[in-house]
Amino acid sequence: MTPRAGDEARLIAAVLQAFEEAGSEYERVLDLVCQLGCELTGDPWVIRLVDDAGMLHLAGSAAVDVETLADIRQTLTGLTMPYERSRVASVTPEGAPVLITPENLAASSHTAQPAIVALAERRGFVGGLVAPMRVRGRVIGVLWWPCRYHLGEHDEDDLRLIATVADRCALAIDNARLVRNLESERNRHAALLAQVSDAVAVVDADGTIRHVTAGGVTRILGWLPEELLGLNMFELVHRKDHALALEGFVHALGPDDMPPLVLRARHREGGWRHLYVSAQNLLDDDVVGGVVVTAHDVTQQVLANALLNDENEILERVATGAPLTDTLDAVCRMIDGHVRHGVSTIWLVDDESHVLVPTAGPNAGPLPNIEPEHSRRGVDFVQLLPPDEISVSTPATGPEWEPWREQAIASGIGCSWTRPIRDAQDLVYGAVILYRSDEREPTETERTAIELGARLAAVAVHRARDADQLAHAATHDTVTNLPNRRLFLERLRQAVARQERGAAAPSVLFLDLDRFKQVNDRAGHAAGDEVLRLLGARLQAVVRPTDVVARFGGDEFAVLCDETTDDEAISVSERLLAAICEPLELAGRRHHLSASIGIATGRSNVSHDALVRRADVAMYRAKALGSGGIVSFTSGMAESPRADLEHDLRRAIEADEIFVHYQPIVDLRTARWSGVEALARWRHPEQGWVPPTVFVTLAEEIGMAVRLGDSVLTRVCRDAARWAHDPVMRHQGLGINVSGRQLADPRFVGSVQRQLQESGVAGNRFIVELTETTMMEEFESAMASVTALRSLGMSLAIDDFGTGHSTLARLRQFPAVGLKLDRSFIVELGEDERSADIVAAVVQLAHAVGMAVCAEGVETREQLAMVQRLGVDLAQGFLLGRPLPPDEVRELLARPPAVQPILTMEHLPL
Ligand code: C2E
Ligand code: CA
Ligand code: CA
């Protein structure tokens, strides 16, 4: 039965609709397609498809009667054969639809399958049509329309029908197969992407998310893919990275590839992740139709890098000696940069009170209601915490919150994280304490940042304390812990510089204790130090905190009052004086002290050095007026040469610029060298050599006698130690001059003893020369010191004998081994007859009490002859040798003295 044209069109439409509905499941509709053809033609329809291996299989069939259909299905099911060797391929090698005729059947008989030939015979299929289903030149199946009527009864229309149906089927099947391939490809792709840790999304040209792979995005950002669909991806990007992201995206939409960029994206739970993002424009791709955005999580790397940068920055601060609080602020900033919703602070243990004091935390400003007295926690609290852990504590339960629990809860503190800051020796420096509004444990990243913060804080504190200690020792007095001269001068220099820039002038107050020596004498050295400490504290208490109270050494203090008028300086001085005059109880003793104060107030063009000198000058004026005086420097006082000299001497003694020369002493009885006398020498930078009579006296006046004596003795001991194995020098006696002031100083004997010990020079090498006046005036204190010196092996000589109106009878009480006749006697020897008588009498008396006599200032041969004749034992003077530097005196003593031994009756070994 030949269908009509309209029926034909309906058939095609129905076939296409069937395929349309089937989608990729085209197999399901192939029977239906045959059914449609069968209904139209009344004949069976059969579809066989070519599989991947090129084999034909039954794929669809229909027939009007059930029997025929069953026979067809039974025969063809399971019957496979290569298409190339099928009857179809042989009858229509070009693939055009053909009528099946006895001729072409015969031509293809060798390829005919017996089962199909048998089927055709059974069912009376004597003719029919066959059409290969072709797509893109490839045969994918065969549509067979067998019929029982005679060959040749088909017309052109039938041929066109079967060709059209075969064509449409081929296209539909091919399409369905493509879709199916694509789907499976997609599924495979999706499965693959889900395995990758990267997040992959397909977005529209406006950034709307159309597709997100499962897995990656959840792992990285916590979102489920379906939560993101329809969202604009820029909503996930950190505000500060918007511009960057947009620029990159626009770039990706253009012709070139987008260079990858790193930006922050919001995590579902809050906080930000650093993503390494690349984008590929596949908007024109039929399958993808969007921009593929791939994101790789680089948060750890970025954080590690950031921490490294922060660490370097902080270490650099430490290395360059930045102020500690600045450095610790930077540490807090670093921690806050890596911790969400937290405010970090650094608390350090206060050295004195041992409480934790908030020291740094730039963001700690709004920390609510933490009263300072409540915010201090004992160091014990930190000491009890696990040293290397971050302890989480809530105000509700943590014992350390006790005093301010309610306040803390009320102010919204959910918990604190505390990490102790310790040094290498496990000493607790303090703690990093981070306050948060929620209550949770730190994440791995947060932990890392806090640990690093605590370590860096320890380094910074350690370094700062070291530097502090060094700086403190260099700028502070060890006894009183007050600033020393150096720091004082530096502060004064700064004040003078400020004055030059227009600030009010500073004042310098020089303060010298009046009877401090007595405290030392009576109560001892340790008590003296204690008094200085107490007085230092008193002085500090009566000045402004910004003023500087310094100890200049000995019993001298200096006070710098910044921006002070003359009148104010005087009233400050009065307060200082009152503070010193207040009686002082120490170990059951009451001490009454007073002081002299000199004031100098800055004038333009006066250097800080000059200011100190002026205060010094004024102070000596005050001292001269008697104790408890206050004197302001006036231009009338103009720094006198003497004041300059005092100042310079003080400096020279402190700088150890006093030298020693040695003058030889000859033994007239044996005509051999008996020893040398050490004489102090000072060379002033401008004035040249200053006679010791001047500077020794000056040193006594300015309280530097002890210091001067110390430095002379040090030099003598050093030379003697050097001469210890020198045959010329090792047995020479060493005369040293000791002043009354030295003798009276309780530190003197100890200092001598120490110096002997340190140099290894024996005490019995020394002859201590004390002037007659000293012995008489300082009788008691001298006696005690003399006894102590003798116990060190030293002997004693009476110096400048004959100048002090004392009697030998009195001097006998001193266990001296000799006396030195003053030069004035020797000068008079040639001029005055009676002088010789006096000398003779002195010699006789001295010998009577076992003392030797030394003539000083022997300048001429006559004088030498005279003293020799008068029975003088030893002689010293320019004639025999001038005072010389150590090496030169050694050279002189290597030769015998120009003296003939004279044997008097006395010296004869009778
Ligand atoms: P002195 O103890 O009587 O020392 C002897 C002084 O006489 C020395 O003076 C010496 O140079 C000087 N002299 C020695 N032979 C002659 C001479 O033939 N003719 C003249 N015109 N003078 C002679 P110098 O070195 O100027 O010392 C002066 C005084 O300074 C010393 O008198 C002594 O009292 C004191 N002095 C020196 N060195 C020290 C010291 O280290 N400590 C103390 N406390 N006093 C010292
Ligand atoms: Ca002397
Ligand atoms: Ca003398």
JSON list of C-alpha atoms in Angstrom, two decimals, residues 532-684:
[
{"chain": "A", "resi": 532, "resn": "LEU", "atom": "CA", "xyz": [74.43, 58.67, 100.08]},
{"chain": "A", "resi": 533, "resn": "ARG", "atom": "CA", "xyz": [71.59, 56.47, 98.88]},
{"chain": "A", "resi": 534, "resn": "LEU", "atom": "CA", "xyz": [69.13, 57.94, 101.36]},
{"chain": "A", "resi": 535, "resn": "LEU", "atom": "CA", "xyz": [70.18, 61.47, 100.56]},
{"chain": "A", "resi": 536, "resn": "GLY", "atom": "CA", "xyz": [69.90, 60.77, 96.83]},
{"chain": "A", "resi": 537, "resn": "ALA", "atom": "CA", "xyz": [66.33, 59.62, 97.35]},
{"chain": "A", "resi": 538, "resn": "ARG", "atom": "CA", "xyz": [65.55, 62.69, 99.45]},
{"chain": "A", "resi": 539, "resn": "LEU", "atom": "CA", "xyz": [66.93, 64.99, 96.78]},
{"chain": "A", "resi": 540, "resn": "GLN", "atom": "CA", "xyz": [64.87, 63.30, 94.12]},
{"chain": "A", "resi": 541, "resn": "ALA", "atom": "CA", "xyz": [61.77, 63.64, 96.25]},
{"chain": "A", "resi": 542, "resn": "VAL", "atom": "CA", "xyz": [61.96, 67.43, 96.40]},
{"chain": "A", "resi": 543, "resn": "VAL", "atom": "CA", "xyz": [62.48, 68.13, 92.70]},
{"chain": "A", "resi": 544, "resn": "ARG", "atom": "CA", "xyz": [60.13, 67.72, 89.78]},
{"chain": "A", "resi": 545, "resn": "PRO", "atom": "CA", "xyz": [60.10, 64.28, 88.15]},
{"chain": "A", "resi": 546, "resn": "THR", "atom": "CA", "xyz": [61.55, 65.81, 85.01]},
{"chain": "A", "resi": 547, "resn": "ASP", "atom": "CA", "xyz": [64.53, 67.27, 86.86]},
{"chain": "A", "resi": 548, "resn": "VAL", "atom": "CA", "xyz": [67.71, 65.24, 86.96]},
{"chain": "A", "resi": 549, "resn": "VAL", "atom": "CA", "xyz": [69.48, 64.46, 90.22]},
{"chain": "A", "resi": 550, "resn": "ALA", "atom": "CA", "xyz": [72.93, 63.04, 89.56]},
{"chain": "A", "resi": 551, "resn": "ARG", "atom": "CA", "xyz": [75.83, 61.92, 91.70]},
{"chain": "A", "resi": 552, "resn": "PHE", "atom": "CA", "xyz": [79.11, 63.29, 90.47]},
{"chain": "A", "resi": 553, "resn": "GLY", "atom": "CA", "xyz": [81.23, 61.15, 92.75]},
{"chain": "A", "resi": 554, "resn": "GLY", "atom": "CA", "xyz": [82.37, 61.40, 96.35]},
{"chain": "A", "resi": 555, "resn": "ASP", "atom": "CA", "xyz": [79.94, 63.58, 98.24]},
{"chain": "A", "resi": 556, "resn": "GLU", "atom": "CA", "xyz": [78.93, 65.68, 95.27]},
{"chain": "A", "resi": 557, "resn": "PHE", "atom": "CA", "xyz": [75.56, 65.83, 93.66]},
{"chain": "A", "resi": 558, "resn": "ALA", "atom": "CA", "xyz": [74.29, 67.88, 90.77]},
{"chain": "A", "resi": 559, "resn": "VAL", "atom": "CA", "xyz": [70.72, 68.76, 89.97]},
{"chain": "A", "resi": 560, "resn": "LEU", "atom": "CA", "xyz": [69.45, 69.87, 86.58]},
{"chain": "A", "resi": 561, "resn": "CYS", "atom": "CA", "xyz": [66.25, 71.88, 86.74]},
{"chain": "A", "resi": 562, "resn": "ASP", "atom": "CA", "xyz": [64.95, 72.41, 83.26]},
{"chain": "A", "resi": 563, "resn": "GLU", "atom": "CA", "xyz": [63.34, 75.74, 82.36]},
{"chain": "A", "resi": 564, "resn": "THR", "atom": "CA", "xyz": [63.90, 77.42, 85.68]},
{"chain": "A", "resi": 565, "resn": "THR", "atom": "CA", "xyz": [64.45, 81.05, 86.69]},
{"chain": "A", "resi": 566, "resn": "ASP", "atom": "CA", "xyz": [67.14, 82.16, 89.15]},
{"chain": "A", "resi": 567, "resn": "ASP", "atom": "CA", "xyz": [64.54, 82.59, 91.89]},
{"chain": "A", "resi": 568, "resn": "GLU", "atom": "CA", "xyz": [63.05, 79.18, 91.29]},
{"chain": "A", "resi": 569, "resn": "ALA", "atom": "CA", "xyz": [66.54, 77.67, 91.36]},
{"chain": "A", "resi": 570, "resn": "ILE", "atom": "CA", "xyz": [67.15, 79.26, 94.74]},
{"chain": "A", "resi": 571, "resn": "SER", "atom": "CA", "xyz": [63.93, 77.91, 96.18]},
{"chain": "A", "resi": 572, "resn": "VAL", "atom": "CA", "xyz": [64.73, 74.46, 94.80]},
{"chain": "A", "resi": 573, "resn": "SER", "atom": "CA", "xyz": [68.16, 74.76, 96.46]},
{"chain": "A", "resi": 574, "resn": "GLU", "atom": "CA", "xyz": [66.53, 75.64, 99.74]},
{"chain": "A", "resi": 575, "resn": "ARG", "atom": "CA", "xyz": [64.35, 72.58, 99.52]},
{"chain": "A", "resi": 576, "resn": "LEU", "atom": "CA", "xyz": [67.37, 70.43, 98.68]},
{"chain": "A", "resi": 577, "resn": "LEU", "atom": "CA", "xyz": [69.28, 71.86, 101.60]},
{"chain": "A", "resi": 578, "resn": "ALA", "atom": "CA", "xyz": [66.39, 71.28, 103.97]},
{"chain": "A", "resi": 579, "resn": "ALA", "atom": "CA", "xyz": [66.16, 67.69, 102.77]},
{"chain": "A", "resi": 580, "resn": "ILE", "atom": "CA", "xyz": [69.83, 67.15, 103.52]},
{"chain": "A", "resi": 581, "resn": "CYS", "atom": "CA", "xyz": [69.79, 68.88, 106.90]},
{"chain": "A", "resi": 582, "resn": "GLU", "atom": "CA", "xyz": [67.00, 66.69, 108.16]},
{"chain": "A", "resi": 583, "resn": "PRO", "atom": "CA", "xyz": [68.70, 64.39, 110.70]},
{"chain": "A", "resi": 584, "resn": "LEU", "atom": "CA", "xyz": [69.27, 60.91, 109.42]},
{"chain": "A", "resi": 585, "resn": "GLU", "atom": "CA", "xyz": [68.97, 57.76, 111.52]},
{"chain": "A", "resi": 586, "resn": "LEU", "atom": "CA", "xyz": [71.09, 54.86, 110.48]},
{"chain": "A", "resi": 587, "resn": "ALA", "atom": "CA", "xyz": [71.77, 51.74, 112.51]},
{"chain": "A", "resi": 588, "resn": "GLY", "atom": "CA", "xyz": [70.93, 53.55, 115.72]},
{"chain": "A", "resi": 589, "resn": "ARG", "atom": "CA", "xyz": [73.15, 56.52, 114.87]},
{"chain": "A", "resi": 590, "resn": "ARG", "atom": "CA", "xyz": [71.91, 59.99, 114.15]},
{"chain": "A", "resi": 591, "resn": "HIS", "atom": "CA", "xyz": [73.75, 61.91, 111.46]},
{"chain": "A", "resi": 592, "resn": "HIS", "atom": "CA", "xyz": [73.50, 65.64, 110.93]},
{"chain": "A", "resi": 593, "resn": "LEU", "atom": "CA", "xyz": [74.57, 66.64, 107.50]},
{"chain": "A", "resi": 594, "resn": "SER", "atom": "CA", "xyz": [74.55, 69.83, 105.56]},
{"chain": "A", "resi": 595, "resn": "ALA", "atom": "CA", "xyz": [75.70, 70.95, 102.18]},
{"chain": "A", "resi": 596, "resn": "SER", "atom": "CA", "xyz": [76.93, 73.87, 100.13]},
{"chain": "A", "resi": 597, "resn": "ILE", "atom": "CA", "xyz": [75.07, 74.58, 96.93]},
{"chain": "A", "resi": 598, "resn": "GLY", "atom": "CA", "xyz": [76.21, 76.52, 93.89]},
{"chain": "A", "resi": 599, "resn": "ILE", "atom": "CA", "xyz": [73.71, 77.59, 91.25]},
{"chain": "A", "resi": 600, "resn": "ALA", "atom": "CA", "xyz": [74.27, 78.51, 87.63]},
{"chain": "A", "resi": 601, "resn": "THR", "atom": "CA", "xyz": [71.38, 79.40, 85.38]},
{"chain": "A", "resi": 602, "resn": "GLY", "atom": "CA", "xyz": [71.70, 79.22, 81.61]},
{"chain": "A", "resi": 603, "resn": "ARG", "atom": "CA", "xyz": [72.35, 82.41, 79.67]},
{"chain": "A", "resi": 604, "resn": "SER", "atom": "CA", "xyz": [72.54, 82.62, 75.94]},
{"chain": "A", "resi": 605, "resn": "ASN", "atom": "CA", "xyz": [75.79, 81.39, 74.48]},
{"chain": "A", "resi": 606, "resn": "VAL", "atom": "CA", "xyz": [76.83, 79.53, 77.58]},
{"chain": "A", "resi": 607, "resn": "SER", "atom": "CA", "xyz": [77.81, 75.96, 76.82]},
{"chain": "A", "resi": 608, "resn": "HIS", "atom": "CA", "xyz": [76.74, 73.13, 79.06]},
{"chain": "A", "resi": 609, "resn": "ASP", "atom": "CA", "xyz": [80.37, 72.67, 80.12]},
{"chain": "A", "resi": 610, "resn": "ALA", "atom": "CA", "xyz": [80.58, 76.29, 81.20]},
{"chain": "A", "resi": 611, "resn": "LEU", "atom": "CA", "xyz": [77.33, 75.97, 83.12]},
{"chain": "A", "resi": 612, "resn": "VAL", "atom": "CA", "xyz": [78.70, 73.08, 85.14]},
{"chain": "A", "resi": 613, "resn": "ARG", "atom": "CA", "xyz": [81.90, 74.97, 85.81]},
{"chain": "A", "resi": 614, "resn": "ARG", "atom": "CA", "xyz": [79.99, 78.05, 86.95]},
{"chain": "A", "resi": 615, "resn": "ALA", "atom": "CA", "xyz": [77.87, 76.00, 89.33]},
{"chain": "A", "resi": 616, "resn": "ASP", "atom": "CA", "xyz": [81.11, 74.48, 90.59]},
{"chain": "A", "resi": 617, "resn": "VAL", "atom": "CA", "xyz": [82.66, 77.90, 91.16]},
{"chain": "A", "resi": 618, "resn": "ALA", "atom": "CA", "xyz": [79.55, 79.12, 92.94]},
{"chain": "A", "resi": 619, "resn": "MET", "atom": "CA", "xyz": [79.56, 76.02, 95.12]},
{"chain": "A", "resi": 620, "resn": "TYR", "atom": "CA", "xyz": [83.16, 76.74, 96.27]},
{"chain": "A", "resi": 621, "resn": "ARG", "atom": "CA", "xyz": [82.09, 80.25, 97.08]},
{"chain": "A", "resi": 622, "resn": "ALA", "atom": "CA", "xyz": [79.28, 78.79, 99.15]},
{"chain": "A", "resi": 623, "resn": "LYS", "atom": "CA", "xyz": [81.68, 76.43, 100.87]},
{"chain": "A", "resi": 624, "resn": "ALA", "atom": "CA", "xyz": [84.02, 79.28, 101.63]},
{"chain": "A", "resi": 625, "resn": "LEU", "atom": "CA", "xyz": [81.15, 81.07, 103.34]},
{"chain": "A", "resi": 626, "resn": "GLY", "atom": "CA", "xyz": [80.69, 78.14, 105.71]},
{"chain": "A", "resi": 627, "resn": "SER", "atom": "CA", "xyz": [78.39, 75.15, 105.61]},
{"chain": "A", "resi": 628, "resn": "GLY", "atom": "CA", "xyz": [74.79, 75.35, 104.53]},
{"chain": "A", "resi": 629, "resn": "GLY", "atom": "CA", "xyz": [75.35, 78.14, 102.04]},
{"chain": "A", "resi": 630, "resn": "ILE", "atom": "CA", "xyz": [73.62, 78.70, 98.73]},
{"chain": "A", "resi": 631, "resn": "VAL", "atom": "CA", "xyz": [75.37, 80.90, 96.18]},
{"chain": "A", "resi": 632, "resn": "SER", "atom": "CA", "xyz": [74.28, 81.79, 92.66]},
{"chain": "A", "resi": 633, "resn": "PHE", "atom": "CA", "xyz": [76.94, 82.34, 90.09]},
{"chain": "A", "resi": 634, "resn": "THR", "atom": "CA", "xyz": [77.26, 85.95, 89.04]},
{"chain": "A", "resi": 635, "resn": "SER", "atom": "CA", "xyz": [79.28, 87.44, 86.25]},
{"chain": "A", "resi": 636, "resn": "GLY", "atom": "CA", "xyz": [81.43, 89.12, 88.91]},
{"chain": "A", "resi": 637, "resn": "MET", "atom": "CA", "xyz": [82.63, 85.69, 89.88]},
{"chain": "A", "resi": 638, "resn": "ALA", "atom": "CA", "xyz": [83.82, 85.21, 86.33]},
{"chain": "A", "resi": 639, "resn": "GLU", "atom": "CA", "xyz": [85.35, 81.82, 86.08]},
{"chain": "A", "resi": 640, "resn": "SER", "atom": "CA", "xyz": [88.66, 82.56, 87.76]},
{"chain": "A", "resi": 641, "resn": "PRO", "atom": "CA", "xyz": [91.86, 80.82, 86.66]},
{"chain": "A", "resi": 642, "resn": "ARG", "atom": "CA", "xyz": [91.68, 79.03, 89.95]},
{"chain": "A", "resi": 643, "resn": "ALA", "atom": "CA", "xyz": [88.21, 77.75, 89.35]},
{"chain": "A", "resi": 644, "resn": "ASP", "atom": "CA", "xyz": [89.33, 76.60, 85.94]},
{"chain": "A", "resi": 645, "resn": "LEU", "atom": "CA", "xyz": [92.28, 74.90, 87.47]},
{"chain": "A", "resi": 646, "resn": "GLU", "atom": "CA", "xyz": [90.12, 73.14, 90.03]},
{"chain": "A", "resi": 647, "resn": "HIS", "atom": "CA", "xyz": [87.87, 71.97, 87.32]},
{"chain": "A", "resi": 648, "resn": "ASP", "atom": "CA", "xyz": [90.71, 70.76, 85.18]},
{"chain": "A", "resi": 649, "resn": "LEU", "atom": "CA", "xyz": [92.44, 69.05, 88.07]},
{"chain": "A", "resi": 650, "resn": "ARG", "atom": "CA", "xyz": [89.29, 67.22, 88.96]},
{"chain": "A", "resi": 651, "resn": "ARG", "atom": "CA", "xyz": [89.11, 66.01, 85.40]},
{"chain": "A", "resi": 652, "resn": "ALA", "atom": "CA", "xyz": [92.79, 65.08, 85.31]},
{"chain": "A", "resi": 653, "resn": "ILE", "atom": "CA", "xyz": [92.52, 63.02, 88.47]},
{"chain": "A", "resi": 654, "resn": "GLU", "atom": "CA", "xyz": [89.40, 61.29, 87.20]},
{"chain": "A", "resi": 655, "resn": "ALA", "atom": "CA", "xyz": [91.06, 60.64, 83.87]},
{"chain": "A", "resi": 656, "resn": "ASP", "atom": "CA", "xyz": [94.14, 59.26, 85.63]},
{"chain": "A", "resi": 657, "resn": "GLU", "atom": "CA", "xyz": [96.41, 61.90, 84.12]},
{"chain": "A", "resi": 658, "resn": "ILE", "atom": "CA", "xyz": [98.59, 62.38, 87.19]},
{"chain": "A", "resi": 659, "resn": "PHE", "atom": "CA", "xyz": [102.10, 60.99, 86.69]},
{"chain": "A", "resi": 660, "resn": "VAL", "atom": "CA", "xyz": [104.82, 60.11, 89.14]},
{"chain": "A", "resi": 661, "resn": "HIS", "atom": "CA", "xyz": [108.49, 61.11, 89.07]},
{"chain": "A", "resi": 662, "resn": "TYR", "atom": "CA", "xyz": [111.07, 59.67, 91.37]},
{"chain": "A", "resi": 663, "resn": "GLN", "atom": "CA", "xyz": [113.83, 61.55, 93.21]},
{"chain": "A", "resi": 664, "resn": "PRO", "atom": "CA", "xyz": [116.76, 59.46, 94.45]},
{"chain": "A", "resi": 665, "resn": "ILE", "atom": "CA", "xyz": [117.89, 59.38, 98.05]},
{"chain": "A", "resi": 666, "resn": "VAL", "atom": "CA", "xyz": [121.45, 58.54, 98.91]},
{"chain": "A", "resi": 667, "resn": "ASP", "atom": "CA", "xyz": [122.77, 56.85, 102.02]},
{"chain": "A", "resi": 668, "resn": "LEU", "atom": "CA", "xyz": [125.62, 59.09, 103.12]},
{"chain": "A", "resi": 669, "resn": "ARG", "atom": "CA", "xyz": [127.10, 56.42, 105.39]},
{"chain": "A", "resi": 670, "resn": "THR", "atom": "CA", "xyz": [127.61, 53.85, 102.65]},
{"chain": "A", "resi": 671, "resn": "ALA", "atom": "CA", "xyz": [127.60, 56.23, 99.66]},
{"chain": "A", "resi": 672, "resn": "ARG", "atom": "CA", "xyz": [124.98, 54.03, 98.03]},
{"chain": "A", "resi": 673, "resn": "TRP", "atom": "CA", "xyz": [121.49, 54.71, 96.76]},
{"chain": "A", "resi": 674, "resn": "SER", "atom": "CA", "xyz": [119.00, 53.94, 99.47]},
{"chain": "A", "resi": 675, "resn": "GLY", "atom": "CA", "xyz": [115.78, 54.59, 97.62]},
{"chain": "A", "resi": 676, "resn": "VAL", "atom": "CA", "xyz": [113.56, 57.03, 95.76]},
{"chain": "A", "resi": 677, "resn": "GLU", "atom": "CA", "xyz": [110.76, 59.38, 96.73]},
{"chain": "A", "resi": 678, "resn": "ALA", "atom": "CA", "xyz": [107.65, 59.33, 94.54]},
{"chain": "A", "resi": 679, "resn": "LEU", "atom": "CA", "xyz": [106.47, 62.83, 93.63]},
{"chain": "A", "resi": 680, "resn": "ALA", "atom": "CA", "xyz": [103.19, 63.55, 91.89]},
{"chain": "A", "resi": 681, "resn": "ARG", "atom": "CA", "xyz": [103.29, 65.40, 88.57]},
{"chain": "A", "resi": 682, "resn": "TRP", "atom": "CA", "xyz": [100.53, 67.05, 86.60]},
{"chain": "A", "resi": 683, "resn": "ARG", "atom": "CA", "xyz": [100.89, 68.63, 83.25]},
{"chain": "A", "resi": 684, "resn": "HIS", "atom": "CA", "xyz": [98.03, 71.02, 82.54]}
]
